[in-house]
Coordinates of C-alpha atoms in Angstrom, one line a residue:
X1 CA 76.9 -49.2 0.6
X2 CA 73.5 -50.9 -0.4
X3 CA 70.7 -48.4 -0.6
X4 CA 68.6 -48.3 2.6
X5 CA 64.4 -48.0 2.2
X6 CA 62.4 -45.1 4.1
X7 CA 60.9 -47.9 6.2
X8 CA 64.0 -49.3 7.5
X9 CA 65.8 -45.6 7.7
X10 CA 62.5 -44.9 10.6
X11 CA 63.1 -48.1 11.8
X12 CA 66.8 -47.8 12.6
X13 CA 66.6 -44.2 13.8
X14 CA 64.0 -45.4 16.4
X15 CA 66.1 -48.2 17.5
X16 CA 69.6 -45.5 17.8
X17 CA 67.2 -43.5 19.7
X18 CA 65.7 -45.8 22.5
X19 CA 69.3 -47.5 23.0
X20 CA 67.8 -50.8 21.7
X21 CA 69.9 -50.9 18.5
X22 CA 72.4 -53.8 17.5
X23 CA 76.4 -53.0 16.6
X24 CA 75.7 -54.0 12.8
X25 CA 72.7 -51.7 12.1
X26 CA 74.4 -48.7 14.2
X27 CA 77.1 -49.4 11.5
X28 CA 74.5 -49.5 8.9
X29 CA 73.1 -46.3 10.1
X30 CA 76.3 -44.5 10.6
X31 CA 77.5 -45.4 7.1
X32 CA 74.1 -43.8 5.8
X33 CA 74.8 -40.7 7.8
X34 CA 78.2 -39.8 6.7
X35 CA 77.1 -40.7 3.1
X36 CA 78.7 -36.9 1.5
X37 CA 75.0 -35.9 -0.4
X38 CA 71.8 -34.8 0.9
X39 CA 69.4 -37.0 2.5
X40 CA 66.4 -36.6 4.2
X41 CA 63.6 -38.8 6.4
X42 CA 60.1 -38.5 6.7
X43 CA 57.7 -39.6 8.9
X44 CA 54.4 -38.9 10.5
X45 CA 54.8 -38.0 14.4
X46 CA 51.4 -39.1 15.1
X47 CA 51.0 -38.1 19.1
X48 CA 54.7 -37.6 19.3
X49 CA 56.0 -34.1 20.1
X50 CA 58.0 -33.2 17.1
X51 CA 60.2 -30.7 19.1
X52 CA 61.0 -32.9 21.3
X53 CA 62.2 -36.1 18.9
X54 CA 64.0 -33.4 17.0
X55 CA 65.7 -32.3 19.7
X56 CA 66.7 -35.6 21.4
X57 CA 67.5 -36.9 17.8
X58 CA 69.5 -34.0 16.7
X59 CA 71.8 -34.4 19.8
X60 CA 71.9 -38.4 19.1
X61 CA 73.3 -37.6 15.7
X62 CA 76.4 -35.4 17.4
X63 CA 77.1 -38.2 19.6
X64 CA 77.0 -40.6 16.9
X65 CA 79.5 -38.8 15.0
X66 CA 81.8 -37.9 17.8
X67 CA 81.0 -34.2 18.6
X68 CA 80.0 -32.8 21.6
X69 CA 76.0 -32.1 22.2
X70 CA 76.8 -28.1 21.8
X71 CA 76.7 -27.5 18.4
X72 CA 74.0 -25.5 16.7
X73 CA 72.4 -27.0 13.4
X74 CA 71.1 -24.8 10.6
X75 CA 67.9 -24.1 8.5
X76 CA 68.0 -27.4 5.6
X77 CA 69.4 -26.5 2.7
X78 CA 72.2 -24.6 3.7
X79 CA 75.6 -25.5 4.2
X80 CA 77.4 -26.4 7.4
X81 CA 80.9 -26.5 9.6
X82 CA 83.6 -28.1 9.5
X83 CA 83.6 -32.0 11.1
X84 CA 79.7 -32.3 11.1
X85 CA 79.1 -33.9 7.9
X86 CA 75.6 -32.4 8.1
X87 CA 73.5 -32.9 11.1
X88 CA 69.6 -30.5 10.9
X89 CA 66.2 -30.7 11.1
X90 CA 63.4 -29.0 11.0
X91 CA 60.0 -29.1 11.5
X92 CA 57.0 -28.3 8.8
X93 CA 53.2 -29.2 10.1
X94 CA 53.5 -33.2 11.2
X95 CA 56.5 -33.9 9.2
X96 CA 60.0 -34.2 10.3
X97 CA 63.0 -34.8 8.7
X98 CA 66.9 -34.6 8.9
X99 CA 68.8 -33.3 6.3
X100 CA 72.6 -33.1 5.9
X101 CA 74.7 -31.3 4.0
X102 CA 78.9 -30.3 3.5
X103 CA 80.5 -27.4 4.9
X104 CA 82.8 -25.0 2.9
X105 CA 84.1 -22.8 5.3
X106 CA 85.3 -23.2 8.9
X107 CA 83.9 -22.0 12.0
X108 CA 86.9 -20.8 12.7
X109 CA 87.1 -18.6 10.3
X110 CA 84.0 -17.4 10.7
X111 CA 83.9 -16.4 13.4
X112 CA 87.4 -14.6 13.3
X113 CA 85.8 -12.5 10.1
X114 CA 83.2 -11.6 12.8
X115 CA 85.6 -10.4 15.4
X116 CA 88.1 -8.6 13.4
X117 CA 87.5 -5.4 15.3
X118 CA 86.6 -7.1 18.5
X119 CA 84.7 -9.7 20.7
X120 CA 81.8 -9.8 23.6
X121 CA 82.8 -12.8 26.3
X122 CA 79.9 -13.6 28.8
X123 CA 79.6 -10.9 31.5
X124 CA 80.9 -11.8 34.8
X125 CA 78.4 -13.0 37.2
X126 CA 76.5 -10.1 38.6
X127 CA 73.6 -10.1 41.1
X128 CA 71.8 -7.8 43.7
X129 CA 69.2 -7.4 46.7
X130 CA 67.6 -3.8 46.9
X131 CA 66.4 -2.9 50.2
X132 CA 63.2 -1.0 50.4
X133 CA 64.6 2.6 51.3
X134 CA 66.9 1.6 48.2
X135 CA 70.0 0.9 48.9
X136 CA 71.5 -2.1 47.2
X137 CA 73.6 -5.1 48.5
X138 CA 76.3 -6.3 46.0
X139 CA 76.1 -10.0 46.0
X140 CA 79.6 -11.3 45.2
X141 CA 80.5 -12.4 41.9
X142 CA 82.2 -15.6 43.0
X143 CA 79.3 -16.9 44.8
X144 CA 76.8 -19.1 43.1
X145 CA 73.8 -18.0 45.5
X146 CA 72.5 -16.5 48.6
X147 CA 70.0 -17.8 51.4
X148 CA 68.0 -15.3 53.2
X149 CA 66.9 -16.4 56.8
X150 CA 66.0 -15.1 60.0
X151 CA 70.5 -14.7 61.4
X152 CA 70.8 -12.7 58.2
X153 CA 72.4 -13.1 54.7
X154 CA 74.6 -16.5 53.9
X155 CA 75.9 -17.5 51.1
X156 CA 75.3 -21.7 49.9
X157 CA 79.1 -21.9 51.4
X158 CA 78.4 -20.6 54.5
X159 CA 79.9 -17.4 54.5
X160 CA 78.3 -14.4 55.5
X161 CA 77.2 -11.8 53.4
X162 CA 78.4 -8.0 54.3
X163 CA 75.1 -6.7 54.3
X164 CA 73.1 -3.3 55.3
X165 CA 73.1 -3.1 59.0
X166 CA 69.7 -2.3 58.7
X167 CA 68.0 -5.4 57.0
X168 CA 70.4 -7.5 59.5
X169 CA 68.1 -6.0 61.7
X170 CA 65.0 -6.6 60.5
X171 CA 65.7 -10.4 59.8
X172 CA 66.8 -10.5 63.0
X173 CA 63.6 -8.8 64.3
X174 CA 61.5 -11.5 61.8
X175 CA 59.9 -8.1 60.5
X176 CA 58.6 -8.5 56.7
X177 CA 59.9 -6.2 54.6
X178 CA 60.1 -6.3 50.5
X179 CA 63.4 -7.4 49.1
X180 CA 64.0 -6.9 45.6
X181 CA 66.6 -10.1 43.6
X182 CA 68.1 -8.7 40.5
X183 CA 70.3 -10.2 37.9
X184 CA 72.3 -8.7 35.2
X185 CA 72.6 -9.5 31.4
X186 CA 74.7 -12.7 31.2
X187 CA 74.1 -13.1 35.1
X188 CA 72.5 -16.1 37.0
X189 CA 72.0 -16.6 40.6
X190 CA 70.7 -19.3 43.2
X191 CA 67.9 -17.9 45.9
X192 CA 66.9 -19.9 49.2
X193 CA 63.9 -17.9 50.6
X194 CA 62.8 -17.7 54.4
X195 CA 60.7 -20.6 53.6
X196 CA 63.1 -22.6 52.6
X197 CA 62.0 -22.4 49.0
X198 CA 65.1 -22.5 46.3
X199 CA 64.7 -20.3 43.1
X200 CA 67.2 -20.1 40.4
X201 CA 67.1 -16.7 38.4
X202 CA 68.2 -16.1 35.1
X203 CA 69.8 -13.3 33.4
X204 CA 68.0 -10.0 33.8
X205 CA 65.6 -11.3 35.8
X206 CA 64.2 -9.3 38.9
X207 CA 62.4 -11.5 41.8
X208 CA 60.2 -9.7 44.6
X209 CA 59.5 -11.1 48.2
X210 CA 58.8 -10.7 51.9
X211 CA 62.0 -11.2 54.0
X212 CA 59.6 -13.5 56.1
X213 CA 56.6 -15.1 55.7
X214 CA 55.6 -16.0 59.0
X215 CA 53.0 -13.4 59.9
X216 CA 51.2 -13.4 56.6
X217 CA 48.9 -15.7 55.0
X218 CA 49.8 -16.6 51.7
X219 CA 53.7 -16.6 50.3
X220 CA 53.5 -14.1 47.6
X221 CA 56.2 -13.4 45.1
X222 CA 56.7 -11.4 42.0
X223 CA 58.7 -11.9 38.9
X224 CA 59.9 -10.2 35.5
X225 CA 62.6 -12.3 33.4
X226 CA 62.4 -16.0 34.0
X227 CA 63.3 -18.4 37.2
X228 CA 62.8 -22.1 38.4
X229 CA 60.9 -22.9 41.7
X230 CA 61.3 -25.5 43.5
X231 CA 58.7 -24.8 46.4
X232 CA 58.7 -25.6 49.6
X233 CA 55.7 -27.2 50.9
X234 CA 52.9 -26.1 53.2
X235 CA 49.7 -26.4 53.1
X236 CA 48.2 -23.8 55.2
X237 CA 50.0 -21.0 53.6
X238 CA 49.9 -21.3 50.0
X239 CA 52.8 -20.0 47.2
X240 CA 51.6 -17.6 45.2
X241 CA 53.8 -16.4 42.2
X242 CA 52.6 -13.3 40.0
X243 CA 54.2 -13.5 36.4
X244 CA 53.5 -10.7 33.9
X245 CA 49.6 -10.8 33.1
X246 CA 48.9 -13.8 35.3
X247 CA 48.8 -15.5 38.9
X248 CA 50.3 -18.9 39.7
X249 CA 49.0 -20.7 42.7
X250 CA 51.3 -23.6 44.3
X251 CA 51.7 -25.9 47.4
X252 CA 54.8 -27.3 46.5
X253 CA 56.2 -28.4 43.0
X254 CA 58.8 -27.6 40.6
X255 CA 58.3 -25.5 37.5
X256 CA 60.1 -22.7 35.2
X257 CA 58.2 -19.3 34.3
X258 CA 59.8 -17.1 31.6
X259 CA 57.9 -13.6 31.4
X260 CA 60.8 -11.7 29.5
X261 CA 59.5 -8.5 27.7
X262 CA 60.2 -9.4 24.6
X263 CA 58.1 -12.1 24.2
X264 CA 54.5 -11.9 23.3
X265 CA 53.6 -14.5 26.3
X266 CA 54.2 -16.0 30.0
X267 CA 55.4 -19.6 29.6
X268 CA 55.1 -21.9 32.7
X269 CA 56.6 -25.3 32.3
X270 CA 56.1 -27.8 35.2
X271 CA 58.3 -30.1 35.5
X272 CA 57.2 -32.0 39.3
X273 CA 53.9 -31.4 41.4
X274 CA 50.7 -29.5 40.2
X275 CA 50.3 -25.6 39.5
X276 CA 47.4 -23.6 38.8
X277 CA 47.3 -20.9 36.5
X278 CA 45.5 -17.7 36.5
X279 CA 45.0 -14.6 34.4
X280 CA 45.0 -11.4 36.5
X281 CA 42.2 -10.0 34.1
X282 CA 39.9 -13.4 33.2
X283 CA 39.8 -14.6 37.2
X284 CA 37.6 -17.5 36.1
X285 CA 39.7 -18.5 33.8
X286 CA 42.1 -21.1 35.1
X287 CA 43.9 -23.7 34.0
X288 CA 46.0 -26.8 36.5
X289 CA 49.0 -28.2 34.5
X290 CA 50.6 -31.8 35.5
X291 CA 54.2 -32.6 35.1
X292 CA 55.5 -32.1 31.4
X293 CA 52.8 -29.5 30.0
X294 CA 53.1 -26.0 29.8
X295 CA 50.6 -22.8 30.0
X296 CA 51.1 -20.0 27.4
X297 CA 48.9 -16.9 28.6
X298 CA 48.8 -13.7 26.5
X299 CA 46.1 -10.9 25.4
X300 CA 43.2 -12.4 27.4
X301 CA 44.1 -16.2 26.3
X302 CA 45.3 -19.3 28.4
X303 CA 46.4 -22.8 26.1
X304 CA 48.3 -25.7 27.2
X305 CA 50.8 -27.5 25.6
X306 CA 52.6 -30.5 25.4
X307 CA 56.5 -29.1 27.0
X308 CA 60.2 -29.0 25.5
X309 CA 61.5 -29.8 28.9
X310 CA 64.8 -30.6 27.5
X311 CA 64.6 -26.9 25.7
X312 CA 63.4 -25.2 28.7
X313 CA 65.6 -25.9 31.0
X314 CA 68.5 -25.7 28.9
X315 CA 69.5 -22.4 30.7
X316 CA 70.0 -23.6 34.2
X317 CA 73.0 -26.3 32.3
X318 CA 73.8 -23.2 30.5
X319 CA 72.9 -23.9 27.1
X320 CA 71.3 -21.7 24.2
X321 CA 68.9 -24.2 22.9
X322 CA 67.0 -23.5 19.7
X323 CA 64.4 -25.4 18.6
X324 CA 63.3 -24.8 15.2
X325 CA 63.3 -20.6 16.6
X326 CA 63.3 -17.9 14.3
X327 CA 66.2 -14.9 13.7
X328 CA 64.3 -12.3 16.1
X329 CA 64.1 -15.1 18.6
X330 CA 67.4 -15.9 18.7
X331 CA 68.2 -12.6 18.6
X332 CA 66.8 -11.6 21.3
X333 CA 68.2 -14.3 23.8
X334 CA 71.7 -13.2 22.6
X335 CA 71.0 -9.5 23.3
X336 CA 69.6 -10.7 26.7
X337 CA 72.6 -12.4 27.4
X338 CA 75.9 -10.9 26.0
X339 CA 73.9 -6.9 26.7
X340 CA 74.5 -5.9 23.0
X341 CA 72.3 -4.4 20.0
X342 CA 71.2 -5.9 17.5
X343 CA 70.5 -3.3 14.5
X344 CA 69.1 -4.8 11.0
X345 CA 70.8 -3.8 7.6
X346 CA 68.6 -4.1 4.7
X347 CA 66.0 -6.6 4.4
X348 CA 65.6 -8.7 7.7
X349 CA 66.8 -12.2 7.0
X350 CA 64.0 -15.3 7.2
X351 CA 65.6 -18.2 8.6
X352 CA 64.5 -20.6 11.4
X353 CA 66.9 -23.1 13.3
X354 CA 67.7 -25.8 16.0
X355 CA 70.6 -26.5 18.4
X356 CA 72.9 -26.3 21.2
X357 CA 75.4 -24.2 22.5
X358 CA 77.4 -23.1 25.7
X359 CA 76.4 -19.8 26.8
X360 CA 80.2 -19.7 28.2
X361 CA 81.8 -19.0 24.9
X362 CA 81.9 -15.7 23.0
X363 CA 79.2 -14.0 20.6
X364 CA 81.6 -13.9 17.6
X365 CA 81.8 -18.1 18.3
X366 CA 77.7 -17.9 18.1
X367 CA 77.1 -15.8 15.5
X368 CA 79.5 -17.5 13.3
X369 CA 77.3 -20.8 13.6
X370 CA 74.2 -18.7 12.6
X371 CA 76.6 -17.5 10.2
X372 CA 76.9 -20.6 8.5
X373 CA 73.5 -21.0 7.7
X374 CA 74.2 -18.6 4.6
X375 CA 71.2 -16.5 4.7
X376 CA 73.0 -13.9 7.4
X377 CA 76.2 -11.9 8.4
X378 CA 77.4 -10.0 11.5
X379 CA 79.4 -7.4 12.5
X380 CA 80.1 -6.7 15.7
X381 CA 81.5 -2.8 16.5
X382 CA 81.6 -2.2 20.4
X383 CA 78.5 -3.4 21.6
X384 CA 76.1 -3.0 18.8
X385 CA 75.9 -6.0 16.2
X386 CA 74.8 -5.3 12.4
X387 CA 72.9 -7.6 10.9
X388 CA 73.6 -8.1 7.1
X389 CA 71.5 -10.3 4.6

């Protein structure tokens, strides 16, 4: 094929990435991608968010070539799977490029060496409410959610919960009492507070709150792990979310707040409305976010961002995203959600990398994909994973 200049490769990958591209230079580009050597595209990203236009390229590229958005790219310079002549990228200061590269061993394969003495499949779908003397209400495993209102428990199909024929009581009796929302590792579930207010938890997440709000001032909630809120709105009683080391304050909107313990900070991403966020231990200082920012608090300090959206909210299609994350990172999302160790042998490997997967497939299919970056192996022996340079 004729050689192709920097300036028109930008050009074109603009074009193939605001739909405005003709059939001849999509054929132009395509014969560039699947061209079987290393390439690579630079370009300043100016006021662009370089995660982001990684991200929405890097699942452009799988389309283009016929695969499914749910494939995780490597580090550059490493070799690849099967079928994906070489889709990555990565991000270094302002620069961004895409590289591509050959595979020489399958997936497949990998992920069979991985497995040879056995596998960890997603968790079934697990979910509580713990009652304040306690007890614990088993929320079924076949349900998608639960809605808490003043004739009791329901499910988001209707049926009834078997609950404690105590709380019945006291919903019944619009008495306030503290419920406690749990999931477990590889578990999600739907919430529909008293006040109509719909929360989505994620997997080992725990979520606080009054089983009515009506004779209290403020709606006050409290959260470890990570949810989306979509709030209901009311003025005269304010939402009030406490998140690790800070306090969010809401009328009504639509945000994600991820407060696991292993991370270093409290993320909130808004996505609709207006949020304002505190630190427990500054009180003066404060930050309101609009729609597509996001506050990082930790150790005293409050910054906001530009958001991944896409990346957030990746778990609630259930996708792993990665976006230019490193090992421990990954890592740790993986032991959140499959419930396994992770236990280093020799040297920890250095690697960083961005993708998509299903969180509905098995760990041996994931690892093998991190696998095929070359710079790691895995072996998985009940529920404890080695990791091997």
């Amino acid at each position: 094929m004729a050689a192709i200049n920097t300036e028109r490769l930008k050009e074109l990958t603009k074009k193939k990435l605001r739909g405005t591209i003709s059939k001849e230079e999509s054929e132009q580009l395509d014969a560039w991608y699947n061209q079987p050597v290393p390439k690579v595209i630079e370009w300043n990203s100016g006021d662009r968010n370089e995660r982001e236009l990684k991200f929405r390229l890097y699942r452009q590229l799988l389309r283009t070539i016929g695969l499914p958005d749910n494939t995780v790219a490597a580090q550059p310079g490493y070799k690849l799977w099967p079928r994906l002549v070489g889709v990555a990228a990565t991000v270094a200061a302002i620069v961004f490029c895409i590289w591509f590269f050959k595979p020489d061993q399958s997936l497949e394969e990998r992920g069979r060496q991985i497995a040879a003495r056995n596998d960890i499949p997603p968790l079934p779908n697990t979910a509580t409410l713990t009652l304040p003397d306690g007890d614990i209400i088993a929320l079924s495993n076949t349900k998608k959610g639960v809605i808490i209102g003043s004739s009791g428990l329901k499910y988001t199909d209707s049926s009834k919960v078997a609950n404690h024929p105590g709380l019945a009581t006291e919903l019944l009796n619009n008495k306030a009492i503290v419920l406690t929302a749990n999931t477990q590792h590889g578990s999600t579930y739907y919430l529909t507070l008293p006040d109509g207010s719909k929360i989505w938890l994620n997997a080992a997440s725990t979520l606080k709150f009054p089983s009515t709000f009506d004779k209290l001032n403020t709606r006050t909630v409290e959260l470890r792990g990570e949810a989306y809120f979509e709030v209901a709105k009311n003025a005269a009683k304010p939402f009030l979310l406490q998140s690790g080391n800070q306090l969010l304050r809401v009328l009504g909107t639509h945000f994600n707040v991820n407060t696991y313990d292993y991370g270093t900070e409290v993320k909130t991403t808004l996505l609709e409305g207006s949020v304002q966020v505190n630190l427990l231990q500054e009180p003066d200082l404060k930050k309101t976010l609009k729609p597509g920012e996001q506050a990082n608090s930790s150790k005293g300090i409050l910054h906001v961002v530009k958001a991944d959206t896409a990346a957030v909210m990746a778990w609630r299609r259930g996708d792993f995203v990665f976006v230019d994350d490193d090992l421990e990172t990954i890592l740790q999302r993986l032991r959140n959600w499959y419930h396994v160790e992770f236990e280093y042998v020799g040297k920890k490997p250095s690697l960083k990398m961005t993708g998509v997967m299903s969180r509905a497939v098995k760990l041996s299919k994931v690892l093998a994909q991190i696998e095929a970056s070359g710079k790691v192996k895995f072996k998985i022996e009940g529920r404890k994973v080695y990791v091997m340079n």
